Every structure is written in structure tokens, then in C-alpha cells.
């Protein structure tokens, strides 16, 4: 899954500014909230997986991540969250964890790009 070109901070910023008529301060705040939200949900997902909560609970957490990424226009993270959600449907722990790791790597890359822009 080649997602690098789909996750540039510049393209996401452009999307947020054009689509929602935001200024740069608003976009920065949205990124900060997005990063915090996704990191918390990713941690919650592992806690759910390790505690033996139902796959349905885990699916809802992945679905929340997918929705947050979609709202931001973060296509790569959206696709990885969708893959995580699909892994819960097939109850595939290894795939779920693999896609979660890829999602967090993409999130870190996006954070670095945002930091470079500021």
C-alpha cells in the first residue's frame, strides 16, 4: 500500500482552507486536535485488543479513526484506518496491529511535515 503521496500536509492544508474557508491558525489547531485524537484512539484500540473487549468495540474505535481522518482529508490515514476496521471484521489480530503500526508511522510523517511548515 503506497500512501506517501496521499498524505502531504500541504495538500491537506489546501483542502481544509479551500473546503472550509479556514485560516492558517484554524488549520494548525485542527491538526493538533487531529493528532491528539488519532493517537488516543490508537492507544485505546490496543488496550481494547489486549483486554479482550469485543471485536465490535474495536471496530467502532477503528471506524472513529477512519471518520476523523476522512474529515481532515488525510487520505492515507483514512485508508489505513479502514484496513484496521476490515481486520476487526475478519478478527485478524496481526493484520489489525500491522495496519495500526503503518497508520502511526504515517501520522508521524504527517506531523513532521506540519512542523516543517510552521
PDB file of C-alpha atoms in Angstrom:
ATOM      1  CA  UNK A   1       0.000   0.000   0.000  1.00  0.00           C
ATOM      2  CA  UNK A   2       1.856   3.086  -1.265  1.00  0.00           C
ATOM      3  CA  UNK A   3       0.388   6.020   0.640  1.00  0.00           C
ATOM      4  CA  UNK A   4       3.178   8.606   0.787  1.00  0.00           C
ATOM      5  CA  UNK A   5       1.813  10.844  -1.959  1.00  0.00           C
ATOM      6  CA  UNK A   6      -1.658  10.804  -0.421  1.00  0.00           C
ATOM      7  CA  UNK A   7      -0.643  12.253   2.909  1.00  0.00           C
ATOM      8  CA  UNK A   8       1.113  15.563   2.338  1.00  0.00           C
ATOM      9  CA  UNK A   9       0.497  18.263   4.900  1.00  0.00           C
ATOM     10  CA  UNK A  10       0.410  20.801   2.087  1.00  0.00           C
ATOM     11  CA  UNK A  11      -2.457  19.058   0.270  1.00  0.00           C
ATOM     12  CA  UNK A  12      -4.413  18.605   3.499  1.00  0.00           C
ATOM     13  CA  UNK A  13      -3.921  22.277   4.403  1.00  0.00           C
ATOM     14  CA  UNK A  14      -5.093  23.310   0.951  1.00  0.00           C
ATOM     15  CA  UNK A  15      -8.159  21.082   1.297  1.00  0.00           C
ATOM     16  CA  UNK A  16      -9.074  22.499   4.719  1.00  0.00           C
ATOM     17  CA  UNK A  17      -8.573  26.106   3.649  1.00  0.00           C
ATOM     18  CA  UNK A  18     -10.492  25.711   0.376  1.00  0.00           C
ATOM     19  CA  UNK A  19     -13.271  23.438   1.614  1.00  0.00           C
ATOM     20  CA  UNK A  20     -13.972  25.101   4.955  1.00  0.00           C
ATOM     21  CA  UNK A  21     -12.583  28.611   4.368  1.00  0.00           C
ATOM     22  CA  UNK A  22     -10.241  28.321   7.345  1.00  0.00           C
ATOM     23  CA  UNK A  23      -7.188  30.412   8.065  1.00  0.00           C
ATOM     24  CA  UNK A  24      -3.759  29.011   8.932  1.00  0.00           C
ATOM     25  CA  UNK A  25      -4.350  29.319  12.685  1.00  0.00           C
ATOM     26  CA  UNK A  26      -7.538  27.272  12.431  1.00  0.00           C
ATOM     27  CA  UNK A  27      -5.754  24.653  10.332  1.00  0.00           C
ATOM     28  CA  UNK A  28      -2.919  24.406  12.855  1.00  0.00           C
ATOM     29  CA  UNK A  29      -5.432  23.900  15.661  1.00  0.00           C
ATOM     30  CA  UNK A  30      -7.249  21.265  13.626  1.00  0.00           C
ATOM     31  CA  UNK A  31      -4.021  19.374  13.020  1.00  0.00           C
ATOM     32  CA  UNK A  32      -3.162  19.466  16.731  1.00  0.00           C
ATOM     33  CA  UNK A  33      -6.585  18.124  17.692  1.00  0.00           C
ATOM     34  CA  UNK A  34      -6.468  15.514  14.930  1.00  0.00           C
ATOM     35  CA  UNK A  35      -3.055  14.211  16.020  1.00  0.00           C
ATOM     36  CA  UNK A  36      -4.169  14.010  19.643  1.00  0.00           C
ATOM     37  CA  UNK A  37      -7.423  12.269  18.725  1.00  0.00           C
ATOM     38  CA  UNK A  38      -5.824   9.655  16.459  1.00  0.00           C
ATOM     39  CA  UNK A  39      -3.059   8.890  18.964  1.00  0.00           C
ATOM     40  CA  UNK A  40      -5.602   8.431  21.759  1.00  0.00           C
ATOM     41  CA  UNK A  41      -7.792   6.207  19.597  1.00  0.00           C
ATOM     42  CA  UNK A  42      -4.782   4.124  18.505  1.00  0.00           C
ATOM     43  CA  UNK A  43      -3.843   3.607  22.158  1.00  0.00           C
ATOM     44  CA  UNK A  44      -7.440   2.776  23.072  1.00  0.00           C
ATOM     45  CA  UNK A  45      -7.530   0.208  20.274  1.00  0.00           C
ATOM     46  CA  UNK A  46      -4.516  -1.657  21.647  1.00  0.00           C
ATOM     47  CA  UNK A  47      -5.972  -1.550  25.152  1.00  0.00           C
ATOM     48  CA  UNK A  48      -9.241  -2.965  23.797  1.00  0.00           C
ATOM     49  CA  UNK A  49      -7.429  -5.678  21.877  1.00  0.00           C
ATOM     50  CA  UNK A  50      -5.321  -6.681  24.873  1.00  0.00           C
ATOM     51  CA  UNK A  51      -8.190  -6.591  27.361  1.00  0.00           C
ATOM     52  CA  UNK A  52     -10.334  -8.928  25.310  1.00  0.00           C
ATOM     53  CA  UNK A  53     -13.104  -6.465  24.502  1.00  0.00           C
ATOM     54  CA  UNK A  54     -15.316  -7.495  21.636  1.00  0.00           C
ATOM     55  CA  UNK A  55     -14.242  -7.112  18.042  1.00  0.00           C
ATOM     56  CA  UNK A  56     -17.278  -4.864  17.605  1.00  0.00           C
ATOM     57  CA  UNK A  57     -15.909  -2.386  20.170  1.00  0.00           C
ATOM     58  CA  UNK A  58     -12.579  -2.465  18.383  1.00  0.00           C
ATOM     59  CA  UNK A  59     -14.323  -1.968  15.026  1.00  0.00           C
ATOM     60  CA  UNK A  60     -16.067   1.139  16.366  1.00  0.00           C
ATOM     61  CA  UNK A  61     -12.718   2.570  17.517  1.00  0.00           C
ATOM     62  CA  UNK A  62     -11.176   1.959  14.082  1.00  0.00           C
ATOM     63  CA  UNK A  63     -14.289   3.462  12.495  1.00  0.00           C
ATOM     64  CA  UNK A  64     -13.831   6.611  14.620  1.00  0.00           C
ATOM     65  CA  UNK A  65     -10.241   6.878  13.415  1.00  0.00           C
ATOM     66  CA  UNK A  66     -11.415   6.473   9.830  1.00  0.00           C
ATOM     67  CA  UNK A  67     -14.015   9.213  10.279  1.00  0.00           C
ATOM     68  CA  UNK A  68     -11.543  11.647  11.852  1.00  0.00           C
ATOM     69  CA  UNK A  69      -9.054  11.067   9.024  1.00  0.00           C
ATOM     70  CA  UNK A  70     -11.760  11.447   6.389  1.00  0.00           C
ATOM     71  CA  UNK A  71     -12.938  14.720   7.885  1.00  0.00           C
ATOM     72  CA  UNK A  72      -9.377  16.067   7.751  1.00  0.00           C
ATOM     73  CA  UNK A  73      -8.787  14.904   4.205  1.00  0.00           C
ATOM     74  CA  UNK A  74      -5.938  12.675   5.427  1.00  0.00           C
ATOM     75  CA  UNK A  75      -6.449  10.022   2.762  1.00  0.00           C
ATOM     76  CA  UNK A  76      -3.573   7.713   3.689  1.00  0.00           C
ATOM     77  CA  UNK A  77      -4.565   7.592   7.342  1.00  0.00           C
ATOM     78  CA  UNK A  78      -8.187   7.109   6.311  1.00  0.00           C
ATOM     79  CA  UNK A  79      -7.233   4.083   4.175  1.00  0.00           C
ATOM     80  CA  UNK A  80      -5.168   2.557   6.972  1.00  0.00           C
ATOM     81  CA  UNK A  81      -7.969   3.061   9.498  1.00  0.00           C
ATOM     82  CA  UNK A  82     -10.332   1.441   7.015  1.00  0.00           C
ATOM     83  CA  UNK A  83      -7.951  -1.525   6.750  1.00  0.00           C
ATOM     84  CA  UNK A  84      -7.897  -1.725  10.551  1.00  0.00           C
ATOM     85  CA  UNK A  85     -11.682  -1.737  10.562  1.00  0.00           C
ATOM     86  CA  UNK A  86     -11.724  -4.540   7.986  1.00  0.00           C
ATOM     87  CA  UNK A  87      -9.261  -6.532  10.106  1.00  0.00           C
ATOM     88  CA  UNK A  88     -11.709  -6.359  13.011  1.00  0.00           C
ATOM     89  CA  UNK A  89     -14.464  -7.751  10.807  1.00  0.00           C
ATOM     90  CA  UNK A  90     -12.266 -10.727   9.898  1.00  0.00           C
ATOM     91  CA  UNK A  91     -10.994 -10.810  13.511  1.00  0.00           C
ATOM     92  CA  UNK A  92      -7.384 -10.781  12.338  1.00  0.00           C
ATOM     93  CA  UNK A  93      -5.249  -9.523  15.213  1.00  0.00           C
ATOM     94  CA  UNK A  94      -1.949  -9.497  13.279  1.00  0.00           C
ATOM     95  CA  UNK A  95      -3.389  -7.519  10.365  1.00  0.00           C
ATOM     96  CA  UNK A  96      -5.018  -5.088  12.742  1.00  0.00           C
ATOM     97  CA  UNK A  97      -1.727  -4.445  14.537  1.00  0.00           C
ATOM     98  CA  UNK A  98       0.198  -4.201  11.257  1.00  0.00           C
ATOM     99  CA  UNK A  99      -2.163  -1.568   9.871  1.00  0.00           C
ATOM    100  CA  UNK A 100      -2.161   0.278  13.205  1.00  0.00           C
ATOM    101  CA  UNK A 101       1.637   0.488  13.076  1.00  0.00           C
ATOM    102  CA  UNK A 102       1.535   1.773   9.498  1.00  0.00           C
ATOM    103  CA  UNK A 103      -1.101   4.317  10.492  1.00  0.00           C
ATOM    104  CA  UNK A 104       1.073   5.618  13.344  1.00  0.00           C
ATOM    105  CA  UNK A 105       4.092   5.841  11.011  1.00  0.00           C
ATOM    106  CA  UNK A 106       2.027   7.872   8.547  1.00  0.00           C
ATOM    107  CA  UNK A 107       0.781  10.054  11.376  1.00  0.00           C
ATOM    108  CA  UNK A 108       4.361  10.764  12.494  1.00  0.00           C
ATOM    109  CA  UNK A 109       5.364  11.620   8.923  1.00  0.00           C
ATOM    110  CA  UNK A 110       2.423  13.989   8.652  1.00  0.00           C
ATOM    111  CA  UNK A 111       3.329  15.610  11.980  1.00  0.00           C
ATOM    112  CA  UNK A 112       6.884  16.184  10.770  1.00  0.00           C
ATOM    113  CA  UNK A 113       5.572  17.830   7.596  1.00  0.00           C
ATOM    114  CA  UNK A 114       3.284  20.105   9.610  1.00  0.00           C
ATOM    115  CA  UNK A 115       6.157  21.047  11.909  1.00  0.00           C
ATOM    116  CA  UNK A 116       8.288  21.930   8.865  1.00  0.00           C
ATOM    117  CA  UNK A 117       5.553  24.218   7.562  1.00  0.00           C
ATOM    118  CA  UNK A 118       5.249  26.115  10.851  1.00  0.00           C
TER     119      UNK A 118
END
